[in-house]
Coordinates of N, CA and C in Angstrom, one line a residue:
X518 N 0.8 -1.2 0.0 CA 0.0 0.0 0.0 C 0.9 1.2 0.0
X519 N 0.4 2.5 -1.1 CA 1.0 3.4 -0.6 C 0.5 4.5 -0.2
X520 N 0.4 5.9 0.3 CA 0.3 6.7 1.0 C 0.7 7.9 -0.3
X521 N -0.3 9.0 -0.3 CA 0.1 9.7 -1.2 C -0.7 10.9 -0.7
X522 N 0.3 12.4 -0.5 CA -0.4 13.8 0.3 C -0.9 14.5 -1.2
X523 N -1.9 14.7 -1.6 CA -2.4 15.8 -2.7 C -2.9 16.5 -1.9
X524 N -3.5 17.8 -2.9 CA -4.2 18.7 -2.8 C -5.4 18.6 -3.4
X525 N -6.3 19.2 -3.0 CA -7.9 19.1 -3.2 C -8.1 19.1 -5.1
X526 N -7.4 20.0 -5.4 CA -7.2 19.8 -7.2 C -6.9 18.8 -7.6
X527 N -5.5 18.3 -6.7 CA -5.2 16.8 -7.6 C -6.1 16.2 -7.5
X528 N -6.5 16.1 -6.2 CA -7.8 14.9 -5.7 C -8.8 14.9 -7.3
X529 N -9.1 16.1 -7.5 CA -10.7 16.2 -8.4 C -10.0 16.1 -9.8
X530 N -8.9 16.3 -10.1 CA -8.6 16.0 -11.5 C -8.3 14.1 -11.4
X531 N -7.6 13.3 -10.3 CA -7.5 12.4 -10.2 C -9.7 11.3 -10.7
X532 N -9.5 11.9 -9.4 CA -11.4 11.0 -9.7 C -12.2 11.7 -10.5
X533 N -12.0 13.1 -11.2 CA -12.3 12.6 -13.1 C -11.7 12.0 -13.8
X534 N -10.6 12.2 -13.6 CA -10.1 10.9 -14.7 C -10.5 9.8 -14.5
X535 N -10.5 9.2 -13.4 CA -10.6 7.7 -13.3 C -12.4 7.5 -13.3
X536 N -13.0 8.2 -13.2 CA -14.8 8.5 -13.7 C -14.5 8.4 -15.4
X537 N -14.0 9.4 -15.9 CA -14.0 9.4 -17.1 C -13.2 7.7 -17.8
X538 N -12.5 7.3 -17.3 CA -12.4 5.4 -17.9 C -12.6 4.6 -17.9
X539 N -13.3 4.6 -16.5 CA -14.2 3.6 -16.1 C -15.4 3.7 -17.2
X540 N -16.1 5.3 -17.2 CA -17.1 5.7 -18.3 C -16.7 4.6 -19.5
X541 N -15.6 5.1 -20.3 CA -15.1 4.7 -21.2 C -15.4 3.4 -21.7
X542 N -14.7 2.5 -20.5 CA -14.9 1.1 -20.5 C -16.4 0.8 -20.6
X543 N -17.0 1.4 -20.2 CA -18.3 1.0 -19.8 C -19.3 1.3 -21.5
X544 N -18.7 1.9 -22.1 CA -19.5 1.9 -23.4 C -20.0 3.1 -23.5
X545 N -19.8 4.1 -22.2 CA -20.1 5.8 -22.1 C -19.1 6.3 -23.4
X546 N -19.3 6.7 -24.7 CA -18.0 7.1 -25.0 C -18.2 8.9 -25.2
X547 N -19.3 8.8 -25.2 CA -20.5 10.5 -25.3 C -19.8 11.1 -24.0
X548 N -19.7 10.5 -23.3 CA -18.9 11.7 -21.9 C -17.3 12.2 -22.6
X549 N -16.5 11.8 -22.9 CA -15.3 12.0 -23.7 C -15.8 13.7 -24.2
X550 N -16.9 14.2 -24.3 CA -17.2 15.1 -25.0 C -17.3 16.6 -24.5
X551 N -17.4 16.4 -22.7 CA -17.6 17.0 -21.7 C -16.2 17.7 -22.1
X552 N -15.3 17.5 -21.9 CA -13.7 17.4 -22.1 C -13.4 18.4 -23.4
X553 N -14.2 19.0 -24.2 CA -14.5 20.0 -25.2 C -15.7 20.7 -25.1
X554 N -16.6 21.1 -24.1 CA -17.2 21.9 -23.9 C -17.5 23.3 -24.4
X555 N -15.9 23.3 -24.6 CA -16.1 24.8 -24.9 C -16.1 25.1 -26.5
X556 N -16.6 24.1 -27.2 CA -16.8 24.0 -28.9 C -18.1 24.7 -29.1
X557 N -18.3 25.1 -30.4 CA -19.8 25.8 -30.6 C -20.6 24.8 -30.5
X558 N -21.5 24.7 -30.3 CA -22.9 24.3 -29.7 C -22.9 23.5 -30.9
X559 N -22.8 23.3 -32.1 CA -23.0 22.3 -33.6 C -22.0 21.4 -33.7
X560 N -20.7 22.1 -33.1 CA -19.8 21.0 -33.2 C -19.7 20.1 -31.7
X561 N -19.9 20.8 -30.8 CA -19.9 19.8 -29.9 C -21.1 18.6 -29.5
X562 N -22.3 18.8 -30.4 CA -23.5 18.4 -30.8 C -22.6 17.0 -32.2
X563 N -22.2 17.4 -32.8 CA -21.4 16.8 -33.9 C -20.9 15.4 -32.7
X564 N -19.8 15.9 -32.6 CA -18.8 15.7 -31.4 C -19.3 14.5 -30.8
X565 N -20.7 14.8 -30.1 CA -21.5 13.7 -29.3 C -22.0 12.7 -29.7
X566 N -23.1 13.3 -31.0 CA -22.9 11.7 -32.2 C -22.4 11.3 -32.5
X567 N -21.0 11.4 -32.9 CA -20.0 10.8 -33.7 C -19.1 9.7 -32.2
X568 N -19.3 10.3 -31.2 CA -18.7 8.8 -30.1 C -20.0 8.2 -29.4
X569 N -21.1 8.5 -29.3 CA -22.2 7.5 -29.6 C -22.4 6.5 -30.6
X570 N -21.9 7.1 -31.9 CA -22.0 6.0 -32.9 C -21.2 5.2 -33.0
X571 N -19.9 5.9 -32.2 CA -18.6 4.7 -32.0 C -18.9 3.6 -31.1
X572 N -19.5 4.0 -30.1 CA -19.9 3.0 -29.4 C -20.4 1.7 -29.4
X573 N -21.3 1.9 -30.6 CA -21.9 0.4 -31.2 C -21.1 -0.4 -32.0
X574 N -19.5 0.4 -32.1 CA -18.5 -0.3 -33.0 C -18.0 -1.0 -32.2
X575 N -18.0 -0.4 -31.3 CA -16.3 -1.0 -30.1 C -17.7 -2.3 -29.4
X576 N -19.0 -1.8 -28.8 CA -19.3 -2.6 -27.8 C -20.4 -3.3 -28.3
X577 N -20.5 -3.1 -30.1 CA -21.7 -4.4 -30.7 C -22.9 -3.9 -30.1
X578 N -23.6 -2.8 -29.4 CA -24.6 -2.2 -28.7 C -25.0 -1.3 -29.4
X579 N -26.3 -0.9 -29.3 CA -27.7 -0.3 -29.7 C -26.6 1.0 -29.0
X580 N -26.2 2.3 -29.8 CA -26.2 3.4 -29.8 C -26.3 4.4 -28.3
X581 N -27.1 4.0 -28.5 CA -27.9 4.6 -26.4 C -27.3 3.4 -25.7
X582 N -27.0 2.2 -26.0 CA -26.8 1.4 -24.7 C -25.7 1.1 -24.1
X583 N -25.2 0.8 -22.9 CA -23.8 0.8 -22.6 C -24.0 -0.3 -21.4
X584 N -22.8 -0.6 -21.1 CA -23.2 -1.7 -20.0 C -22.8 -1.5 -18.5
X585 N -22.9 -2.2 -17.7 CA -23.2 -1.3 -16.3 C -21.4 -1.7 -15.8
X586 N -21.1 -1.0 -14.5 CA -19.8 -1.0 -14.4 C -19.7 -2.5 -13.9
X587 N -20.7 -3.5 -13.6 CA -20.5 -4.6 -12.6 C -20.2 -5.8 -13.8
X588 N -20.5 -5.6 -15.3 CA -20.7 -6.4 -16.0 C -19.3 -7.0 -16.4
X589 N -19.7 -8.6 -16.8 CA -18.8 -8.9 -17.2 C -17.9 -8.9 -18.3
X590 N -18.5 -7.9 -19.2 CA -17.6 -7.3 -20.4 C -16.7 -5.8 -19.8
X591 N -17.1 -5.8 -18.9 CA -16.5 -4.9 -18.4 C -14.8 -4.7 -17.7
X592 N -13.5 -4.5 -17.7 CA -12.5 -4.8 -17.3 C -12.5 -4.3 -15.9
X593 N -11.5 -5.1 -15.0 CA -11.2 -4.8 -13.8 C -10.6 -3.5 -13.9
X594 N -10.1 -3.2 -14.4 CA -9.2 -1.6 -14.5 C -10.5 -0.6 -14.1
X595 N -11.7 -0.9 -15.1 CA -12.4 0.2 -14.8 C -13.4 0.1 -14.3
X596 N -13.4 -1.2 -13.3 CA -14.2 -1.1 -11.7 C -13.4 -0.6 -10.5
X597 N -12.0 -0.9 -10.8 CA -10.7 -0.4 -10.0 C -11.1 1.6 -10.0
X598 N -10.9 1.9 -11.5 CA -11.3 3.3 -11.3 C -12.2 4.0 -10.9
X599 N -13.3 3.1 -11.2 CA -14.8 3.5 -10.8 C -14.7 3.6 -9.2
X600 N -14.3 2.4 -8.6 CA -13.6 2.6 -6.5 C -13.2 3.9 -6.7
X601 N -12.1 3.9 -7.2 CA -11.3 5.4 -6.8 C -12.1 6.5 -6.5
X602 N -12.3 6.4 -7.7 CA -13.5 7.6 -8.4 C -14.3 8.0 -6.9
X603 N -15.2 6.8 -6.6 CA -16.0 6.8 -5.2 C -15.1 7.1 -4.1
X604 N -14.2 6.6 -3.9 CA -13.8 6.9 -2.6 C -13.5 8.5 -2.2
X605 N -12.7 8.5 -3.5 CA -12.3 10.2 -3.6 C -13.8 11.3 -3.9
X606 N -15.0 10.9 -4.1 CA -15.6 11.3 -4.2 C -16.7 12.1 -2.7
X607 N -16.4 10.5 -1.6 CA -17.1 10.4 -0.7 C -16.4 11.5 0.3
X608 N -14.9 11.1 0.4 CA -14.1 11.9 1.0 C -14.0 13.1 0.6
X609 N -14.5 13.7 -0.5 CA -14.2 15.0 -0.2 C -16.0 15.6 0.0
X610 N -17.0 14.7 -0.2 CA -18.1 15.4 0.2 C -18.5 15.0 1.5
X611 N -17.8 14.2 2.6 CA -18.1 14.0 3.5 C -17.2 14.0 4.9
X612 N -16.0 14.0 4.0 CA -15.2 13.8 5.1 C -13.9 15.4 4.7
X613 N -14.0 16.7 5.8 CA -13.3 17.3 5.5 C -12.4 18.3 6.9

């Protein structure tokens, strides 16, 4: 085990990222899009269909559908992230 001192920033850039791959894994690939926000309103509308439609390439799935983090198509890596994600999430909304 190791022990690591951040600051409240690392904290929140750490458990988005690790939200954001777990996503990933999961067949979310329309969140990737959050991450360009600040594109005009057509392209980032563009942007969102075009990794929805990817989706049904990579995961053989219906467009809208994605699979839950518990599933077994799903990799250890991004239930491992998805923990993080929570722990770092709980700890900073509840423990301060």
């Amino acid at each position: 085990m190791a022990t690591l001192e951040l600051s409240d920033e690392q904290l929140s850039v750490i458990s988005k990222a690790c939200e954001l791959l777990s996503r990933i894994y999961m067949g979310q690939l329309e969140e990737v899009a959050w991450l360009f926000s600040s594109l005009p309103e057509a392209r980032y509308q563009e942007l969102t269909e075009t990794l929805k439609a990817l989706n049904s390439v990579i995961t053989l799935m219906p467009k809208q559908a994605h699979f839950g983090i518990r599933d077994e198509r799903v990799p250890e890596e991004a239930r491992c992230a998805y923990d993080i994600h929570q722990v770092i999430r709980y700890q900073r909304l509840f423990i301060k």
